[in-house]
Amino acid sequence: AGNITIMGRGDLHQDTADQFLGCPNATGMVYRLFVEEGNTMVLPPENQTTDLFGTDGPLLECMMQVSSAMAVLSMDADEPDERLASSVGVDLVTYTWLLDQGARGLCAIGTKAPGVLPEMAALDG
């Protein structure tokens, strides 16, 4: 087995953001976004849970397409939360909006051998 790539925060590139933003729009579902600690957070339409292996399977595919270049997470929207009120429909979100909110990209920052604890990899290299 090859080495495992360690990902860290990096700049969010417009082509990655545009690729992601176009994908949920194409699902026909009205997802909502907000940014928290650099992560682009995706909420399901209405007040419901996210079912990534059912109804929201296409969203999972969208997230996987950019998983090596953009920090995207999904969360449920079934309980009142102030972040839900500040979320924006994905159809209205732009690359500039994501940057203004503090969204970050991902980039490779190193590698480690499979089975080696990160602390040991840091000591060895």
mmCIF file of N, CA and C in Angstrom:
data_model
loop_
_atom_site.group_PDB
_atom_site.id
_atom_site.type_symbol
_atom_site.label_atom_id
_atom_site.label_comp_id
_atom_site.label_asym_id
_atom_site.label_seq_id
_atom_site.Cartn_x
_atom_site.Cartn_y
_atom_site.Cartn_z
ATOM 1 N N ALA A 1 0.843 -1.188 0.000
ATOM 2 C CA ALA A 1 0.000 0.000 0.000
ATOM 3 C C ALA A 1 0.881 1.242 0.000
ATOM 4 N N GLY A 2 0.416 2.265 -0.696
ATOM 5 C CA GLY A 2 1.155 3.517 -0.789
ATOM 6 C C GLY A 2 0.966 4.375 0.439
ATOM 7 N N ASN A 3 1.673 5.473 0.469
ATOM 8 C CA ASN A 3 1.551 6.419 1.569
ATOM 9 C C ASN A 3 0.186 7.094 1.562
ATOM 10 N N ILE A 4 -0.213 7.575 2.720
ATOM 11 C CA ILE A 4 -1.462 8.307 2.889
ATOM 12 C C ILE A 4 -1.146 9.796 2.817
ATOM 13 N N THR A 5 -1.919 10.529 2.036
ATOM 14 C CA THR A 5 -1.728 11.974 1.915
ATOM 15 C C THR A 5 -2.408 12.676 3.082
ATOM 16 N N ILE A 6 -1.705 13.583 3.712
ATOM 17 C CA ILE A 6 -2.252 14.382 4.809
ATOM 18 C C ILE A 6 -2.709 15.712 4.220
ATOM 19 N N MET A 7 -3.981 16.035 4.448
ATOM 20 C CA MET A 7 -4.561 17.257 3.895
ATOM 21 C C MET A 7 -4.583 18.354 4.951
ATOM 22 N N GLY A 8 -4.407 19.581 4.501
ATOM 23 C CA GLY A 8 -4.482 20.741 5.375
ATOM 24 C C GLY A 8 -5.203 21.875 4.671
ATOM 25 N N ARG A 9 -5.385 22.958 5.374
ATOM 26 C CA ARG A 9 -6.087 24.119 4.816
ATOM 27 C C ARG A 9 -5.241 24.801 3.756
ATOM 28 N N GLY A 10 -5.918 25.294 2.748
ATOM 29 C CA GLY A 10 -5.260 26.036 1.684
ATOM 30 C C GLY A 10 -6.242 27.023 1.091
ATOM 31 N N ASP A 11 -5.824 27.673 0.035
ATOM 32 C CA ASP A 11 -6.702 28.619 -0.650
ATOM 33 C C ASP A 11 -7.824 27.870 -1.359
ATOM 34 N N LEU A 12 -8.989 28.469 -1.368
ATOM 35 C CA LEU A 12 -10.111 27.927 -2.133
ATOM 36 C C LEU A 12 -10.003 28.477 -3.548
ATOM 37 N N HIS A 13 -9.913 27.593 -4.513
ATOM 38 C CA HIS A 13 -9.782 28.003 -5.909
ATOM 39 C C HIS A 13 -11.151 28.112 -6.566
ATOM 40 N N GLN A 14 -11.284 29.091 -7.447
ATOM 41 C CA GLN A 14 -12.580 29.362 -8.067
ATOM 42 C C GLN A 14 -13.109 28.172 -8.856
ATOM 43 N N ASP A 15 -12.254 27.465 -9.583
ATOM 44 C CA ASP A 15 -12.750 26.334 -10.363
ATOM 45 C C ASP A 15 -13.331 25.243 -9.473
ATOM 46 N N THR A 16 -12.722 25.021 -8.306
ATOM 47 C CA THR A 16 -13.239 24.031 -7.361
ATOM 48 C C THR A 16 -14.576 24.483 -6.795
ATOM 49 N N ALA A 17 -14.648 25.743 -6.365
ATOM 50 C CA ALA A 17 -15.897 26.273 -5.807
ATOM 51 C C ALA A 17 -17.010 26.223 -6.844
ATOM 52 N N ASP A 18 -16.709 26.637 -8.062
ATOM 53 C CA ASP A 18 -17.721 26.626 -9.118
ATOM 54 C C ASP A 18 -18.190 25.209 -9.426
ATOM 55 N N GLN A 19 -17.253 24.260 -9.432
ATOM 56 C CA GLN A 19 -17.625 22.862 -9.666
ATOM 57 C C GLN A 19 -18.583 22.389 -8.577
ATOM 58 N N PHE A 20 -18.239 22.691 -7.315
ATOM 59 C CA PHE A 20 -19.115 22.255 -6.230
ATOM 60 C C PHE A 20 -20.469 22.952 -6.292
ATOM 61 N N LEU A 21 -20.477 24.263 -6.447
ATOM 62 C CA LEU A 21 -21.740 25.010 -6.421
ATOM 63 C C LEU A 21 -22.686 24.579 -7.536
ATOM 64 N N GLY A 22 -22.167 24.238 -8.688
ATOM 65 C CA GLY A 22 -23.020 23.801 -9.786
ATOM 66 C C GLY A 22 -23.644 22.446 -9.544
ATOM 67 N N CYS A 23 -22.977 21.614 -8.795
ATOM 68 C CA CYS A 23 -23.439 20.243 -8.598
ATOM 69 C C CYS A 23 -24.727 20.145 -7.774
ATOM 70 N N PRO A 24 -24.801 20.717 -6.561
ATOM 71 C CA PRO A 24 -26.057 20.620 -5.811
ATOM 72 C C PRO A 24 -27.222 21.298 -6.535
ATOM 73 N N ASN A 25 -26.922 22.363 -7.279
ATOM 74 C CA ASN A 25 -27.981 23.022 -8.054
ATOM 75 C C ASN A 25 -28.584 22.064 -9.069
ATOM 76 N N ALA A 26 -27.756 21.192 -9.631
ATOM 77 C CA ALA A 26 -28.219 20.251 -10.649
ATOM 78 C C ALA A 26 -29.056 19.110 -10.065
ATOM 79 N N THR A 27 -29.041 18.938 -8.735
ATOM 80 C CA THR A 27 -29.809 17.844 -8.125
ATOM 81 C C THR A 27 -31.300 18.150 -8.064
ATOM 82 N N GLY A 28 -31.655 19.424 -8.191
ATOM 83 C CA GLY A 28 -33.054 19.806 -8.064
ATOM 84 C C GLY A 28 -33.480 20.059 -6.627
ATOM 85 N N MET A 29 -32.597 19.808 -5.669
ATOM 86 C CA MET A 29 -32.883 20.064 -4.257
ATOM 87 C C MET A 29 -32.358 21.461 -3.913
ATOM 88 N N VAL A 30 -33.060 22.151 -3.038
ATOM 89 C CA VAL A 30 -32.658 23.508 -2.656
ATOM 90 C C VAL A 30 -31.862 23.439 -1.345
ATOM 91 N N TYR A 31 -30.579 23.123 -1.476
ATOM 92 C CA TYR A 31 -29.712 23.071 -0.300
ATOM 93 C C TYR A 31 -29.321 24.486 0.107
ATOM 94 N N ARG A 32 -28.940 24.626 1.393
ATOM 95 C CA ARG A 32 -28.519 25.915 1.925
ATOM 96 C C ARG A 32 -27.096 25.770 2.448
ATOM 97 N N LEU A 33 -26.334 26.866 2.396
ATOM 98 C CA LEU A 33 -24.935 26.846 2.814
ATOM 99 C C LEU A 33 -24.648 27.928 3.842
ATOM 100 N N PHE A 34 -23.690 27.649 4.694
ATOM 101 C CA PHE A 34 -23.042 28.667 5.510
ATOM 102 C C PHE A 34 -21.608 28.197 5.713
ATOM 103 N N VAL A 35 -20.758 29.089 6.183
ATOM 104 C CA VAL A 35 -19.352 28.747 6.384
ATOM 105 C C VAL A 35 -19.044 28.826 7.865
ATOM 106 N N GLU A 36 -18.380 27.800 8.363
ATOM 107 C CA GLU A 36 -18.005 27.749 9.776
ATOM 108 C C GLU A 36 -16.570 27.247 9.882
ATOM 109 N N GLU A 37 -15.699 28.057 10.461
ATOM 110 C CA GLU A 37 -14.295 27.703 10.657
ATOM 111 C C GLU A 37 -13.640 27.222 9.363
ATOM 112 N N GLY A 38 -13.972 27.874 8.250
ATOM 113 C CA GLY A 38 -13.385 27.542 6.965
ATOM 114 C C GLY A 38 -14.094 26.446 6.198
ATOM 115 N N ASN A 39 -14.981 25.711 6.876
ATOM 116 C CA ASN A 39 -15.726 24.625 6.241
ATOM 117 C C ASN A 39 -16.996 25.153 5.596
ATOM 118 N N THR A 40 -17.270 24.718 4.372
ATOM 119 C CA THR A 40 -18.540 25.027 3.727
ATOM 120 C C THR A 40 -19.540 23.992 4.210
ATOM 121 N N MET A 41 -20.528 24.445 4.949
ATOM 122 C CA MET A 41 -21.524 23.564 5.560
ATOM 123 C C MET A 41 -22.778 23.534 4.690
ATOM 124 N N VAL A 42 -23.276 22.340 4.414
ATOM 125 C CA VAL A 42 -24.451 22.160 3.566
ATOM 126 C C VAL A 42 -25.607 21.666 4.422
ATOM 127 N N LEU A 43 -26.731 22.354 4.300
ATOM 128 C CA LEU A 43 -27.953 21.982 5.014
ATOM 129 C C LEU A 43 -28.976 21.457 4.022
ATOM 130 N N PRO A 44 -29.770 20.479 4.431
ATOM 131 C CA PRO A 44 -30.813 19.978 3.536
ATOM 132 C C PRO A 44 -31.945 20.987 3.411
ATOM 133 N N PRO A 45 -32.764 20.827 2.373
ATOM 134 C CA PRO A 45 -33.921 21.713 2.245
ATOM 135 C C PRO A 45 -34.882 21.486 3.408
ATOM 136 N N GLU A 46 -35.527 22.548 3.811
ATOM 137 C CA GLU A 46 -36.514 22.507 4.888
ATOM 138 C C GLU A 46 -35.870 22.023 6.177
ATOM 139 N N ASN A 47 -36.669 21.697 7.151
ATOM 140 C CA ASN A 47 -36.164 21.243 8.446
ATOM 141 C C ASN A 47 -36.167 19.725 8.468
ATOM 142 N N GLN A 48 -35.045 19.133 8.084
ATOM 143 C CA GLN A 48 -34.978 17.681 8.027
ATOM 144 C C GLN A 48 -33.551 17.210 8.250
ATOM 145 N N THR A 49 -33.401 15.906 8.370
ATOM 146 C CA THR A 49 -32.073 15.329 8.484
ATOM 147 C C THR A 49 -31.512 15.083 7.087
ATOM 148 N N THR A 50 -30.212 14.937 7.010
ATOM 149 C CA THR A 50 -29.552 14.644 5.743
ATOM 150 C C THR A 50 -29.418 13.133 5.612
ATOM 151 N N ASP A 51 -29.843 12.592 4.483
ATOM 152 C CA ASP A 51 -29.753 11.156 4.217
ATOM 153 C C ASP A 51 -28.830 10.944 3.020
ATOM 154 N N LEU A 52 -27.520 10.892 3.293
ATOM 155 C CA LEU A 52 -26.529 10.819 2.218
ATOM 156 C C LEU A 52 -26.528 9.485 1.478
ATOM 157 N N PHE A 53 -27.184 8.483 2.040
ATOM 158 C CA PHE A 53 -27.253 7.185 1.368
ATOM 159 C C PHE A 53 -28.651 6.917 0.838
ATOM 160 N N GLY A 54 -29.463 7.973 0.782
ATOM 161 C CA GLY A 54 -30.822 7.875 0.254
ATOM 162 C C GLY A 54 -31.131 9.104 -0.566
ATOM 163 N N THR A 55 -32.091 9.873 -0.085
ATOM 164 C CA THR A 55 -32.557 11.066 -0.787
ATOM 165 C C THR A 55 -31.431 12.021 -1.173
ATOM 166 N N ASP A 56 -30.465 12.185 -0.291
ATOM 167 C CA ASP A 56 -29.378 13.143 -0.524
ATOM 168 C C ASP A 56 -28.122 12.491 -1.102
ATOM 169 N N GLY A 57 -28.258 11.305 -1.654
ATOM 170 C CA GLY A 57 -27.124 10.628 -2.283
ATOM 171 C C GLY A 57 -26.421 11.471 -3.334
ATOM 172 N N PRO A 58 -27.174 12.193 -4.192
ATOM 173 C CA PRO A 58 -26.496 13.054 -5.171
ATOM 174 C C PRO A 58 -25.628 14.137 -4.514
ATOM 175 N N LEU A 59 -26.036 14.623 -3.341
ATOM 176 C CA LEU A 59 -25.213 15.601 -2.623
ATOM 177 C C LEU A 59 -23.893 14.966 -2.206
ATOM 178 N N LEU A 60 -23.940 13.732 -1.727
ATOM 179 C CA LEU A 60 -22.710 13.036 -1.354
ATOM 180 C C LEU A 60 -21.771 12.948 -2.555
ATOM 181 N N GLU A 61 -22.310 12.653 -3.716
ATOM 182 C CA GLU A 61 -21.491 12.607 -4.934
ATOM 183 C C GLU A 61 -20.845 13.971 -5.202
ATOM 184 N N CYS A 62 -21.617 15.045 -5.022
ATOM 185 C CA CYS A 62 -21.083 16.405 -5.209
ATOM 186 C C CYS A 62 -19.927 16.668 -4.248
ATOM 187 N N MET A 63 -20.106 16.273 -3.000
ATOM 188 C CA MET A 63 -19.079 16.487 -1.985
ATOM 189 C C MET A 63 -17.826 15.678 -2.303
ATOM 190 N N MET A 64 -18.015 14.451 -2.770
ATOM 191 C CA MET A 64 -16.878 13.590 -3.086
ATOM 192 C C MET A 64 -16.079 14.126 -4.272
ATOM 193 N N GLN A 65 -16.750 14.786 -5.211
ATOM 194 C CA GLN A 65 -16.063 15.333 -6.385
ATOM 195 C C GLN A 65 -15.012 16.375 -6.013
ATOM 196 N N VAL A 66 -15.233 17.101 -4.929
ATOM 197 C CA VAL A 66 -14.296 18.165 -4.532
ATOM 198 C C VAL A 66 -13.579 17.860 -3.217
ATOM 199 N N SER A 67 -13.691 16.633 -2.727
ATOM 200 C CA SER A 67 -13.190 16.294 -1.394
ATOM 201 C C SER A 67 -11.682 16.477 -1.220
ATOM 202 N N SER A 68 -10.925 16.483 -2.293
ATOM 203 C CA SER A 68 -9.480 16.675 -2.149
ATOM 204 C C SER A 68 -9.067 18.139 -2.283
ATOM 205 N N ALA A 69 -10.046 19.025 -2.543
ATOM 206 C CA ALA A 69 -9.690 20.425 -2.785
ATOM 207 C C ALA A 69 -10.553 21.435 -2.040
ATOM 208 N N MET A 70 -11.614 20.973 -1.366
ATOM 209 C CA MET A 70 -12.526 21.902 -0.690
ATOM 210 C C MET A 70 -13.091 21.239 0.557
ATOM 211 N N ALA A 71 -13.141 21.983 1.651
ATOM 212 C CA ALA A 71 -13.677 21.477 2.908
ATOM 213 C C ALA A 71 -15.193 21.659 2.918
ATOM 214 N N VAL A 72 -15.930 20.578 2.591
ATOM 215 C CA VAL A 72 -17.390 20.615 2.532
ATOM 216 C C VAL A 72 -17.941 19.561 3.483
ATOM 217 N N LEU A 73 -18.849 19.963 4.355
ATOM 218 C CA LEU A 73 -19.488 19.054 5.306
ATOM 219 C C LEU A 73 -20.992 19.228 5.220
ATOM 220 N N SER A 74 -21.725 18.169 5.499
ATOM 221 C CA SER A 74 -23.183 18.299 5.556
ATOM 222 C C SER A 74 -23.624 18.173 7.007
ATOM 223 N N MET A 75 -24.758 18.753 7.298
ATOM 224 C CA MET A 75 -25.319 18.634 8.643
ATOM 225 C C MET A 75 -26.832 18.625 8.556
ATOM 226 N N ASP A 76 -27.447 18.102 9.607
ATOM 227 C CA ASP A 76 -28.903 18.065 9.669
ATOM 228 C C ASP A 76 -29.451 19.448 9.984
ATOM 229 N N ALA A 77 -30.700 19.651 9.606
ATOM 230 C CA ALA A 77 -31.374 20.925 9.890
ATOM 231 C C ALA A 77 -32.700 20.647 10.576
ATOM 232 N N ASP A 78 -32.692 19.674 11.484
ATOM 233 C CA ASP A 78 -33.943 19.262 12.112
ATOM 234 C C ASP A 78 -34.177 19.877 13.483
ATOM 235 N N GLU A 79 -33.259 20.724 13.948
ATOM 236 C CA GLU A 79 -33.431 21.414 15.224
ATOM 237 C C GLU A 79 -33.128 22.895 15.027
ATOM 238 N N PRO A 80 -33.800 23.767 15.779
ATOM 239 C CA PRO A 80 -33.547 25.207 15.643
ATOM 240 C C PRO A 80 -32.069 25.529 15.906
ATOM 241 N N ASP A 81 -31.510 26.373 15.075
ATOM 242 C CA ASP A 81 -30.095 26.722 15.180
ATOM 243 C C ASP A 81 -29.917 28.080 14.513
ATOM 244 N N GLU A 82 -29.200 28.988 15.163
ATOM 245 C CA GLU A 82 -29.012 30.331 14.595
ATOM 246 C C GLU A 82 -28.282 30.282 13.260
ATOM 247 N N ARG A 83 -27.455 29.265 13.051
ATOM 248 C CA ARG A 83 -26.730 29.145 11.780
ATOM 249 C C ARG A 83 -27.684 28.863 10.624
ATOM 250 N N LEU A 84 -28.792 28.200 10.918
ATOM 251 C CA LEU A 84 -29.771 27.910 9.870
ATOM 252 C C LEU A 84 -30.361 29.203 9.330
ATOM 253 N N ALA A 85 -30.612 30.141 10.225
ATOM 254 C CA ALA A 85 -31.211 31.413 9.815
ATOM 255 C C ALA A 85 -30.260 32.226 8.938
ATOM 256 N N SER A 86 -28.961 32.057 9.136
ATOM 257 C CA SER A 86 -27.992 32.828 8.350
ATOM 258 C C SER A 86 -27.526 32.087 7.096
ATOM 259 N N SER A 87 -28.050 30.898 6.871
ATOM 260 C CA SER A 87 -27.637 30.141 5.685
ATOM 261 C C SER A 87 -28.263 30.730 4.426
ATOM 262 N N VAL A 88 -27.626 30.448 3.291
ATOM 263 C CA VAL A 88 -28.042 31.011 2.006
ATOM 264 C C VAL A 88 -28.276 29.862 1.030
ATOM 265 N N GLY A 89 -29.294 29.991 0.208
ATOM 266 C CA GLY A 89 -29.563 28.979 -0.808
ATOM 267 C C GLY A 89 -28.378 28.818 -1.739
ATOM 268 N N VAL A 90 -28.009 27.563 -2.032
ATOM 269 C CA VAL A 90 -26.834 27.299 -2.865
ATOM 270 C C VAL A 90 -26.961 27.957 -4.239
ATOM 271 N N ASP A 91 -28.185 28.161 -4.692
ATOM 272 C CA ASP A 91 -28.383 28.803 -5.996
ATOM 273 C C ASP A 91 -27.985 30.279 -5.984
ATOM 274 N N LEU A 92 -27.846 30.873 -4.795
ATOM 275 C CA LEU A 92 -27.454 32.280 -4.664
ATOM 276 C C LEU A 92 -25.985 32.459 -4.294
ATOM 277 N N VAL A 93 -25.315 31.369 -3.949
ATOM 278 C CA VAL A 93 -23.936 31.442 -3.469
ATOM 279 C C VAL A 93 -22.966 31.548 -4.644
ATOM 280 N N THR A 94 -21.957 32.397 -4.466
ATOM 281 C CA THR A 94 -20.898 32.571 -5.468
ATOM 282 C C THR A 94 -19.541 32.300 -4.817
ATOM 283 N N TYR A 95 -18.536 32.178 -5.639
ATOM 284 C CA TYR A 95 -17.163 32.024 -5.162
ATOM 285 C C TYR A 95 -16.788 33.190 -4.251
ATOM 286 N N THR A 96 -17.127 34.404 -4.657
ATOM 287 C CA THR A 96 -16.810 35.592 -3.856
ATOM 288 C C THR A 96 -17.493 35.528 -2.500
ATOM 289 N N TRP A 97 -18.756 35.101 -2.469
ATOM 290 C CA TRP A 97 -19.480 34.969 -1.198
ATOM 291 C C TRP A 97 -18.764 33.976 -0.299
ATOM 292 N N LEU A 98 -18.361 32.832 -0.850
ATOM 293 C CA LEU A 98 -17.650 31.836 -0.048
ATOM 294 C C LEU A 98 -16.379 32.424 0.551
ATOM 295 N N LEU A 99 -15.598 33.136 -0.260
ATOM 296 C CA LEU A 99 -14.367 33.760 0.247
ATOM 297 C C LEU A 99 -14.675 34.781 1.329
ATOM 298 N N ASP A 100 -15.705 35.604 1.106
ATOM 299 C CA ASP A 100 -16.087 36.627 2.088
ATOM 300 C C ASP A 100 -16.497 36.002 3.418
ATOM 301 N N GLN A 101 -17.042 34.793 3.366
ATOM 302 C CA GLN A 101 -17.479 34.097 4.580
ATOM 303 C C GLN A 101 -16.342 33.322 5.246
ATOM 304 N N GLY A 102 -15.189 33.249 4.571
ATOM 305 C CA GLY A 102 -14.030 32.563 5.146
ATOM 306 C C GLY A 102 -13.854 31.119 4.711
ATOM 307 N N ALA A 103 -14.528 30.701 3.640
ATOM 308 C CA ALA A 103 -14.390 29.321 3.163
ATOM 309 C C ALA A 103 -12.952 29.055 2.733
ATOM 310 N N ARG A 104 -12.479 27.854 3.007
ATOM 311 C CA ARG A 104 -11.112 27.462 2.677
ATOM 312 C C ARG A 104 -11.118 26.243 1.771
ATOM 313 N N GLY A 105 -10.023 26.090 1.092
ATOM 314 C CA GLY A 105 -9.806 24.899 0.290
ATOM 315 C C GLY A 105 -8.950 23.918 1.064
ATOM 316 N N LEU A 106 -8.609 22.833 0.419
ATOM 317 C CA LEU A 106 -7.725 21.832 0.997
ATOM 318 C C LEU A 106 -6.543 21.635 0.060
ATOM 319 N N CYS A 107 -5.410 21.266 0.650
ATOM 320 C CA CYS A 107 -4.239 20.937 -0.160
ATOM 321 C C CYS A 107 -3.415 19.899 0.596
ATOM 322 N N ALA A 108 -2.605 19.174 -0.133
ATOM 323 C CA ALA A 108 -1.729 18.178 0.482
ATOM 324 C C ALA A 108 -0.620 18.898 1.247
ATOM 325 N N ILE A 109 -0.411 18.488 2.507
ATOM 326 C CA ILE A 109 0.650 19.103 3.314
ATOM 327 C C ILE A 109 1.721 18.087 3.697
ATOM 328 N N GLY A 110 1.514 16.835 3.330
ATOM 329 C CA GLY A 110 2.505 15.811 3.643
ATOM 330 C C GLY A 110 1.961 14.428 3.371
ATOM 331 N N THR A 111 2.761 13.427 3.695
ATOM 332 C CA THR A 111 2.344 12.033 3.555
ATOM 333 C C THR A 111 2.798 11.262 4.776
ATOM 334 N N LYS A 112 2.199 10.101 4.966
ATOM 335 C CA LYS A 112 2.639 9.203 6.033
ATOM 336 C C LYS A 112 2.405 7.778 5.567
ATOM 337 N N ALA A 113 3.153 6.875 6.126
ATOM 338 C CA ALA A 113 2.982 5.464 5.806
ATOM 339 C C ALA A 113 1.706 4.956 6.473
ATOM 340 N N PRO A 114 0.993 4.032 5.844
ATOM 341 C CA PRO A 114 -0.211 3.469 6.467
ATOM 342 C C PRO A 114 0.144 2.843 7.813
ATOM 343 N N GLY A 115 -0.710 3.049 8.809
ATOM 344 C CA GLY A 115 -0.506 2.454 10.124
ATOM 345 C C GLY A 115 0.421 3.230 11.035
ATOM 346 N N VAL A 116 1.034 4.300 10.555
ATOM 347 C CA VAL A 116 1.917 5.116 11.389
ATOM 348 C C VAL A 116 1.099 6.256 11.973
ATOM 349 N N LEU A 117 1.157 6.404 13.279
ATOM 350 C CA LEU A 117 0.432 7.488 13.925
ATOM 351 C C LEU A 117 0.994 8.824 13.461
ATOM 352 N N PRO A 118 0.122 9.847 13.298
ATOM 353 C CA PRO A 118 0.611 11.160 12.846
ATOM 354 C C PRO A 118 1.754 11.706 13.695
ATOM 355 N N GLU A 119 1.708 11.458 15.026
ATOM 356 C CA GLU A 119 2.764 11.960 15.898
ATOM 357 C C GLU A 119 4.101 11.311 15.548
ATOM 358 N N MET A 120 4.072 10.007 15.227
ATOM 359 C CA MET A 120 5.290 9.296 14.864
ATOM 360 C C MET A 120 5.813 9.779 13.514
ATOM 361 N N ALA A 121 4.899 10.025 12.578
ATOM 362 C CA ALA A 121 5.307 10.510 11.260
ATOM 363 C C ALA A 121 6.009 11.858 11.403
ATOM 364 N N ALA A 122 5.498 12.702 12.302
ATOM 365 C CA ALA A 122 6.109 14.015 12.518
ATOM 366 C C ALA A 122 7.505 13.858 13.123
ATOM 367 N N LEU A 123 7.663 12.891 14.031
ATOM 368 C CA LEU A 123 8.964 12.670 14.643
ATOM 369 C C LEU A 123 9.973 12.121 13.643
ATOM 370 N N ASP A 124 9.484 11.284 12.727
ATOM 371 C CA ASP A 124 10.377 10.664 11.747
ATOM 372 C C ASP A 124 10.770 11.611 10.625
ATOM 373 N N GLY A 125 9.962 12.599 10.356
ATOM 374 C CA GLY A 125 10.246 13.388 9.174
ATOM 375 C C GLY A 125 10.297 14.827 9.410
#
